[in-house]
Amino acid sequence: MKNRLEEIRKARSITQEELAAALEVSRQTIGSLENGRYNPSILLAFKIAQYFEMAIEDIFIYEEEG
Amino acid sequence: MNQKKKKLLLILGIIAGLFLQFISIYYSSTKDLRMASGVGIAIAALLFSACLNKLCCMSREKEFPEAVRQEEIEFHDERNTQIRNRAKARTSDISRWIVIALAYANFLVRGAVWMTLALIGVFILMYILDFCYTEKYQNEM
């Protein structure tokens, strides 16, 4: 699954630390999400979408494997 | 319970732990009380260290509330939780095979039979627990 988290975060001039604090997750989690190394739970995905006031599918892009 | 009462209780726990430790050590040389004194030493050490640890945590919480909150966030962070759970699962898998390897090695060196049987018992118990938890979580989810 791809995501536009880094792009959206930078467009709003928010640091990883600020986003992590707002979502109550570690900064490393934000970094891993942005690098695509980690896929969030549906709860965290909703939290992120709610924080940016966007739809989940506008941030996370589902791609079929293979 | 407010913080002051909690602190007082922990200090009392530390004192009780120390007191029990001294009493247990004092009676450890008495032949009839050796077993009881051993148990006393263990309980005292546990009580003392648990209360002291909790007291230290409380004072740290008071002194560095931000750092403690950050640690809590890091602990409950879903990625960190997943990492911990994965590590635990892998460790459990590896230790299961270490147990059976030890049982086999013990059999090869003609060690005590009870040791081989105990290790096989642990291996089987691990499988049973694995099965029980799988069933439990299947019903829960």
PDB file of C-alpha atoms in Angstrom:
ATOM      1  CA  MET A   1       0.000   0.000   0.000  1.00  0.00           C
ATOM      2  CA  LYS A   2       1.339   3.395  -0.986  1.00  0.00           C
ATOM      3  CA  ASN A   3       0.567   6.604   0.835  1.00  0.00           C
ATOM      4  CA  ARG A   4       0.852  10.353   0.375  1.00  0.00           C
ATOM      5  CA  LEU A   5       1.579  11.047   4.017  1.00  0.00           C
ATOM      6  CA  GLU A   6       4.943  12.744   3.521  1.00  0.00           C
ATOM      7  CA  GLU A   7       3.633  14.898   0.699  1.00  0.00           C
ATOM      8  CA  ILE A   8       0.544  15.999   2.674  1.00  0.00           C
ATOM      9  CA  ARG A   9       2.538  16.579   5.858  1.00  0.00           C
ATOM     10  CA  LYS A  10       5.139  18.707   4.065  1.00  0.00           C
ATOM     11  CA  ALA A  11       2.452  20.653   2.216  1.00  0.00           C
ATOM     12  CA  ARG A  12       1.042  21.661   5.590  1.00  0.00           C
ATOM     13  CA  SER A  13       4.492  22.392   7.076  1.00  0.00           C
ATOM     14  CA  ILE A  14       4.099  19.875   9.873  1.00  0.00           C
ATOM     15  CA  THR A  15       7.124  18.076  11.273  1.00  0.00           C
ATOM     16  CA  GLN A  16       7.189  14.346  11.898  1.00  0.00           C
ATOM     17  CA  GLU A  17       7.443  15.046  15.629  1.00  0.00           C
ATOM     18  CA  GLU A  18       4.357  17.251  15.590  1.00  0.00           C
ATOM     19  CA  LEU A  19       2.351  14.701  13.648  1.00  0.00           C
ATOM     20  CA  ALA A  20       3.518  11.911  15.945  1.00  0.00           C
ATOM     21  CA  ALA A  21       2.525  13.906  19.019  1.00  0.00           C
ATOM     22  CA  ALA A  22      -0.903  14.699  17.575  1.00  0.00           C
ATOM     23  CA  LEU A  23      -1.559  11.060  16.688  1.00  0.00           C
ATOM     24  CA  GLU A  24       0.016   9.760  19.913  1.00  0.00           C
ATOM     25  CA  VAL A  25       2.436   7.486  18.089  1.00  0.00           C
ATOM     26  CA  SER A  26       6.222   7.440  17.958  1.00  0.00           C
ATOM     27  CA  ARG A  27       8.148   9.524  15.444  1.00  0.00           C
ATOM     28  CA  GLN A  28       9.655   6.309  14.092  1.00  0.00           C
ATOM     29  CA  THR A  29       6.172   5.085  13.203  1.00  0.00           C
ATOM     30  CA  ILE A  30       5.572   8.214  11.115  1.00  0.00           C
ATOM     31  CA  GLY A  31       8.940   7.692   9.429  1.00  0.00           C
ATOM     32  CA  SER A  32       8.150   4.055   8.671  1.00  0.00           C
ATOM     33  CA  LEU A  33       4.715   4.969   7.314  1.00  0.00           C
ATOM     34  CA  GLU A  34       6.226   7.581   5.041  1.00  0.00           C
ATOM     35  CA  ASN A  35       8.889   5.167   3.783  1.00  0.00           C
ATOM     36  CA  GLY A  36       6.226   2.542   3.108  1.00  0.00           C
ATOM     37  CA  ARG A  37       7.903   0.071   5.434  1.00  0.00           C
ATOM     38  CA  TYR A  38       4.868  -0.131   7.684  1.00  0.00           C
ATOM     39  CA  ASN A  39       1.156  -0.269   6.919  1.00  0.00           C
ATOM     40  CA  PRO A  40      -0.999   1.305   9.636  1.00  0.00           C
ATOM     41  CA  SER A  41      -3.930  -0.338  11.368  1.00  0.00           C
ATOM     42  CA  ILE A  42      -7.352   0.826  10.247  1.00  0.00           C
ATOM     43  CA  LEU A  43      -7.617   2.830  13.499  1.00  0.00           C
ATOM     44  CA  LEU A  44      -4.398   4.723  12.853  1.00  0.00           C
ATOM     45  CA  ALA A  45      -5.368   5.256   9.222  1.00  0.00           C
ATOM     46  CA  PHE A  46      -8.650   6.810  10.392  1.00  0.00           C
ATOM     47  CA  LYS A  47      -6.802   8.952  12.931  1.00  0.00           C
ATOM     48  CA  ILE A  48      -4.450  10.224  10.224  1.00  0.00           C
ATOM     49  CA  ALA A  49      -7.340  10.938   7.862  1.00  0.00           C
ATOM     50  CA  GLN A  50      -9.232  12.731  10.610  1.00  0.00           C
ATOM     51  CA  TYR A  51      -6.160  14.786  11.517  1.00  0.00           C
ATOM     52  CA  PHE A  52      -5.704  15.992   7.939  1.00  0.00           C
ATOM     53  CA  GLU A  53      -9.494  16.269   7.421  1.00  0.00           C
ATOM     54  CA  MET A  54      -9.279  14.061   4.349  1.00  0.00           C
ATOM     55  CA  ALA A  55     -10.693  10.718   3.255  1.00  0.00           C
ATOM     56  CA  ILE A  56      -8.568   7.663   3.928  1.00  0.00           C
ATOM     57  CA  GLU A  57      -8.391   6.808   0.239  1.00  0.00           C
ATOM     58  CA  ASP A  58      -6.951  10.261  -0.481  1.00  0.00           C
ATOM     59  CA  ILE A  59      -3.993   9.461   1.757  1.00  0.00           C
ATOM     60  CA  PHE A  60      -3.570   5.706   1.389  1.00  0.00           C
ATOM     61  CA  ILE A  61      -3.551   4.141  -2.043  1.00  0.00           C
ATOM     62  CA  TYR A  62      -4.420   0.470  -2.221  1.00  0.00           C
ATOM     63  CA  GLU A  63      -2.413  -1.550  -4.711  1.00  0.00           C
ATOM     64  CA  GLU A  64      -2.981  -5.219  -5.460  1.00  0.00           C
ATOM     65  CA  GLU A  65       0.106  -7.311  -4.936  1.00  0.00           C
ATOM     66  CA  GLY A  66       1.763  -9.289  -7.723  1.00  0.00           C
TER      67      GLY A  66
ATOM     68  CA  MET B   1      -5.801   6.441  46.536  1.00  0.00           C
ATOM     69  CA  ASN B   2      -3.960   9.747  46.462  1.00  0.00           C
ATOM     70  CA  GLN B   3      -0.247  10.068  45.760  1.00  0.00           C
ATOM     71  CA  LYS B   4       0.732  10.768  49.388  1.00  0.00           C
ATOM     72  CA  LYS B   5      -0.994   7.656  50.701  1.00  0.00           C
ATOM     73  CA  LYS B   6       0.487   5.584  47.894  1.00  0.00           C
ATOM     74  CA  LYS B   7       3.973   6.903  48.687  1.00  0.00           C
ATOM     75  CA  LEU B   8       3.530   6.169  52.393  1.00  0.00           C
ATOM     76  CA  LEU B   9       2.373   2.640  51.631  1.00  0.00           C
ATOM     77  CA  LEU B  10       5.389   2.047  49.393  1.00  0.00           C
ATOM     78  CA  ILE B  11       7.785   3.337  52.072  1.00  0.00           C
ATOM     79  CA  LEU B  12       6.100   1.002  54.572  1.00  0.00           C
ATOM     80  CA  GLY B  13       6.553  -1.824  52.055  1.00  0.00           C
ATOM     81  CA  ILE B  14      10.271  -1.058  51.785  1.00  0.00           C
ATOM     82  CA  ILE B  15      10.662  -1.006  55.571  1.00  0.00           C
ATOM     83  CA  ALA B  16       8.652  -4.252  55.912  1.00  0.00           C
ATOM     84  CA  GLY B  17      10.827  -5.848  53.215  1.00  0.00           C
ATOM     85  CA  LEU B  18      14.023  -4.851  55.002  1.00  0.00           C
ATOM     86  CA  PHE B  19      12.667  -5.997  58.358  1.00  0.00           C
ATOM     87  CA  LEU B  20      11.586  -9.365  56.970  1.00  0.00           C
ATOM     88  CA  GLN B  21      14.979  -9.736  55.289  1.00  0.00           C
ATOM     89  CA  PHE B  22      16.859  -9.209  58.559  1.00  0.00           C
ATOM     90  CA  ILE B  23      14.543 -11.551  60.481  1.00  0.00           C
ATOM     91  CA  SER B  24      14.879 -14.236  57.787  1.00  0.00           C
ATOM     92  CA  ILE B  25      18.672 -13.951  57.708  1.00  0.00           C
ATOM     93  CA  TYR B  26      18.778 -14.055  61.513  1.00  0.00           C
ATOM     94  CA  TYR B  27      16.774 -17.298  61.604  1.00  0.00           C
ATOM     95  CA  SER B  28      18.495 -18.894  58.600  1.00  0.00           C
ATOM     96  CA  SER B  29      21.042 -20.597  60.861  1.00  0.00           C
ATOM     97  CA  THR B  30      18.277 -22.282  62.885  1.00  0.00           C
ATOM     98  CA  LYS B  31      17.930 -25.808  61.518  1.00  0.00           C
ATOM     99  CA  ASP B  32      14.134 -26.096  61.858  1.00  0.00           C
ATOM    100  CA  LEU B  33      13.456 -22.700  60.324  1.00  0.00           C
ATOM    101  CA  ARG B  34      15.801 -22.930  57.343  1.00  0.00           C
ATOM    102  CA  MET B  35      13.015 -23.529  54.821  1.00  0.00           C
ATOM    103  CA  ALA B  36      10.805 -20.764  56.211  1.00  0.00           C
ATOM    104  CA  SER B  37      13.729 -18.353  56.312  1.00  0.00           C
ATOM    105  CA  GLY B  38      14.521 -19.098  52.658  1.00  0.00           C
ATOM    106  CA  VAL B  39      10.955 -18.291  51.677  1.00  0.00           C
ATOM    107  CA  GLY B  40      11.126 -15.181  53.871  1.00  0.00           C
ATOM    108  CA  ILE B  41      14.306 -13.955  52.151  1.00  0.00           C
ATOM    109  CA  ALA B  42      12.693 -14.406  48.729  1.00  0.00           C
ATOM    110  CA  ILE B  43       9.470 -12.612  49.712  1.00  0.00           C
ATOM    111  CA  ALA B  44      11.412  -9.810  51.412  1.00  0.00           C
ATOM    112  CA  ALA B  45      13.624  -9.279  48.373  1.00  0.00           C
ATOM    113  CA  LEU B  46      10.568  -9.192  46.134  1.00  0.00           C
ATOM    114  CA  LEU B  47       8.667  -6.783  48.383  1.00  0.00           C
ATOM    115  CA  PHE B  48      11.657  -4.484  48.840  1.00  0.00           C
ATOM    116  CA  SER B  49      12.579  -4.303  45.164  1.00  0.00           C
ATOM    117  CA  ALA B  50       8.969  -3.960  43.940  1.00  0.00           C
ATOM    118  CA  CYS B  51       8.184  -1.123  46.357  1.00  0.00           C
ATOM    119  CA  LEU B  52      11.482   0.653  45.674  1.00  0.00           C
ATOM    120  CA  ASN B  53      10.945   0.347  41.928  1.00  0.00           C
ATOM    121  CA  LYS B  54       7.412   1.745  42.160  1.00  0.00           C
ATOM    122  CA  LEU B  55       8.622   4.596  44.370  1.00  0.00           C
ATOM    123  CA  CYS B  56      11.386   5.475  41.898  1.00  0.00           C
ATOM    124  CA  CYS B  57       8.863   5.402  39.048  1.00  0.00           C
ATOM    125  CA  MET B  58       6.549   7.731  40.976  1.00  0.00           C
ATOM    126  CA  SER B  59       9.274  10.261  41.682  1.00  0.00           C
ATOM    127  CA  ARG B  60      10.433  10.101  38.054  1.00  0.00           C
ATOM    128  CA  GLU B  61       6.855  10.661  36.888  1.00  0.00           C
ATOM    129  CA  LYS B  62       6.705  13.765  39.095  1.00  0.00           C
ATOM    130  CA  GLU B  63      10.080  15.080  37.982  1.00  0.00           C
ATOM    131  CA  PHE B  64       9.861  14.391  34.235  1.00  0.00           C
ATOM    132  CA  PRO B  65       6.167  14.138  33.288  1.00  0.00           C
ATOM    133  CA  GLU B  66       6.857  14.815  29.595  1.00  0.00           C
ATOM    134  CA  ALA B  67       9.483  12.090  29.312  1.00  0.00           C
ATOM    135  CA  VAL B  68       7.240   9.595  31.084  1.00  0.00           C
ATOM    136  CA  ARG B  69       4.329  10.468  28.779  1.00  0.00           C
ATOM    137  CA  GLN B  70       6.591  10.021  25.737  1.00  0.00           C
ATOM    138  CA  GLU B  71       7.705   6.636  27.054  1.00  0.00           C
ATOM    139  CA  GLU B  72       4.064   5.641  27.489  1.00  0.00           C
ATOM    140  CA  ILE B  73       3.306   6.704  23.902  1.00  0.00           C
ATOM    141  CA  GLU B  74       6.306   4.728  22.657  1.00  0.00           C
ATOM    142  CA  PHE B  75       5.188   1.680  24.627  1.00  0.00           C
ATOM    143  CA  HIS B  76       1.603   1.759  23.352  1.00  0.00           C
ATOM    144  CA  ASP B  77       2.617   2.699  19.814  1.00  0.00           C
ATOM    145  CA  GLU B  78       1.064   0.121  17.468  1.00  0.00           C
ATOM    146  CA  ARG B  79       4.242  -0.406  15.440  1.00  0.00           C
ATOM    147  CA  ASN B  80       6.304  -0.961  18.580  1.00  0.00           C
ATOM    148  CA  THR B  81       3.635  -3.336  19.922  1.00  0.00           C
ATOM    149  CA  GLN B  82       3.721  -5.274  16.663  1.00  0.00           C
ATOM    150  CA  ILE B  83       7.527  -5.428  16.763  1.00  0.00           C
ATOM    151  CA  ARG B  84       7.460  -6.690  20.361  1.00  0.00           C
ATOM    152  CA  ASN B  85       4.822  -9.316  19.564  1.00  0.00           C
ATOM    153  CA  ARG B  86       6.725 -10.529  16.505  1.00  0.00           C
ATOM    154  CA  ALA B  87       9.939 -10.769  18.517  1.00  0.00           C
ATOM    155  CA  LYS B  88       8.147 -12.705  21.259  1.00  0.00           C
ATOM    156  CA  ALA B  89       6.584 -15.101  18.750  1.00  0.00           C
ATOM    157  CA  ARG B  90       9.927 -15.733  17.048  1.00  0.00           C
ATOM    158  CA  THR B  91      11.649 -16.216  20.417  1.00  0.00           C
ATOM    159  CA  SER B  92       8.965 -18.715  21.415  1.00  0.00           C
ATOM    160  CA  ASP B  93       9.437 -20.635  18.154  1.00  0.00           C
ATOM    161  CA  ILE B  94      13.198 -20.762  18.595  1.00  0.00           C
ATOM    162  CA  SER B  95      13.061 -21.737  22.268  1.00  0.00           C
ATOM    163  CA  ARG B  96      10.660 -24.584  21.431  1.00  0.00           C
ATOM    164  CA  TRP B  97      13.262 -26.086  19.086  1.00  0.00           C
ATOM    165  CA  ILE B  98      16.045 -25.443  21.586  1.00  0.00           C
ATOM    166  CA  VAL B  99      14.071 -27.447  24.168  1.00  0.00           C
ATOM    167  CA  ILE B 100      13.664 -30.425  21.835  1.00  0.00           C
ATOM    168  CA  ALA B 101      17.335 -30.165  20.761  1.00  0.00           C
ATOM    169  CA  LEU B 102      18.383 -30.260  24.424  1.00  0.00           C
ATOM    170  CA  ALA B 103      16.165 -33.303  24.996  1.00  0.00           C
ATOM    171  CA  TYR B 104      17.788 -35.040  22.022  1.00  0.00           C
ATOM    172  CA  ALA B 105      21.302 -34.055  23.153  1.00  0.00           C
ATOM    173  CA  ASN B 106      20.544 -35.330  26.646  1.00  0.00           C
ATOM    174  CA  PHE B 107      19.357 -38.621  25.154  1.00  0.00           C
ATOM    175  CA  LEU B 108      22.499 -38.921  23.020  1.00  0.00           C
ATOM    176  CA  VAL B 109      24.868 -38.364  25.939  1.00  0.00           C
ATOM    177  CA  ARG B 110      22.830 -40.897  27.933  1.00  0.00           C
ATOM    178  CA  GLY B 111      21.808 -38.269  30.479  1.00  0.00           C
ATOM    179  CA  ALA B 112      19.133 -38.759  33.102  1.00  0.00           C
ATOM    180  CA  VAL B 113      15.905 -40.114  31.623  1.00  0.00           C
ATOM    181  CA  TRP B 114      13.786 -37.808  33.757  1.00  0.00           C
ATOM    182  CA  MET B 115      15.570 -34.827  32.168  1.00  0.00           C
ATOM    183  CA  THR B 116      14.773 -36.020  28.623  1.00  0.00           C
ATOM    184  CA  LEU B 117      11.164 -36.687  29.617  1.00  0.00           C
ATOM    185  CA  ALA B 118      10.864 -33.303  31.350  1.00  0.00           C
ATOM    186  CA  LEU B 119      12.186 -31.502  28.268  1.00  0.00           C
ATOM    187  CA  ILE B 120       9.802 -33.426  26.009  1.00  0.00           C
ATOM    188  CA  GLY B 121       7.029 -32.525  28.475  1.00  0.00           C
ATOM    189  CA  VAL B 122       7.913 -28.838  28.184  1.00  0.00           C
ATOM    190  CA  PHE B 123       7.938 -29.138  24.380  1.00  0.00           C
ATOM    191  CA  ILE B 124       4.484 -30.758  24.373  1.00  0.00           C
ATOM    192  CA  LEU B 125       3.176 -28.216  26.902  1.00  0.00           C
ATOM    193  CA  MET B 126       4.325 -25.407  24.614  1.00  0.00           C
ATOM    194  CA  TYR B 127       2.381 -26.970  21.730  1.00  0.00           C
ATOM    195  CA  ILE B 128      -0.719 -27.391  23.887  1.00  0.00           C
ATOM    196  CA  LEU B 129      -0.512 -23.748  25.030  1.00  0.00           C
ATOM    197  CA  ASP B 130      -0.021 -22.685  21.428  1.00  0.00           C
ATOM    198  CA  PHE B 131      -3.138 -24.620  20.401  1.00  0.00           C
ATOM    199  CA  CYS B 132      -5.196 -23.268  23.339  1.00  0.00           C
ATOM    200  CA  TYR B 133      -4.289 -19.648  22.606  1.00  0.00           C
ATOM    201  CA  THR B 134      -4.970 -20.119  18.889  1.00  0.00           C
ATOM    202  CA  GLU B 135      -8.449 -21.445  19.758  1.00  0.00           C
ATOM    203  CA  LYS B 136      -9.012 -18.635  22.272  1.00  0.00           C
ATOM    204  CA  TYR B 137      -8.069 -15.900  19.820  1.00  0.00           C
ATOM    205  CA  GLN B 138     -10.075 -17.553  17.052  1.00  0.00           C
ATOM    206  CA  ASN B 139     -13.155 -17.324  19.254  1.00  0.00           C
ATOM    207  CA  GLU B 140     -12.391 -13.764  20.265  1.00  0.00           C
ATOM    208  CA  MET B 141     -11.719 -12.340  16.820  1.00  0.00           C
TER     209      MET B 141
END
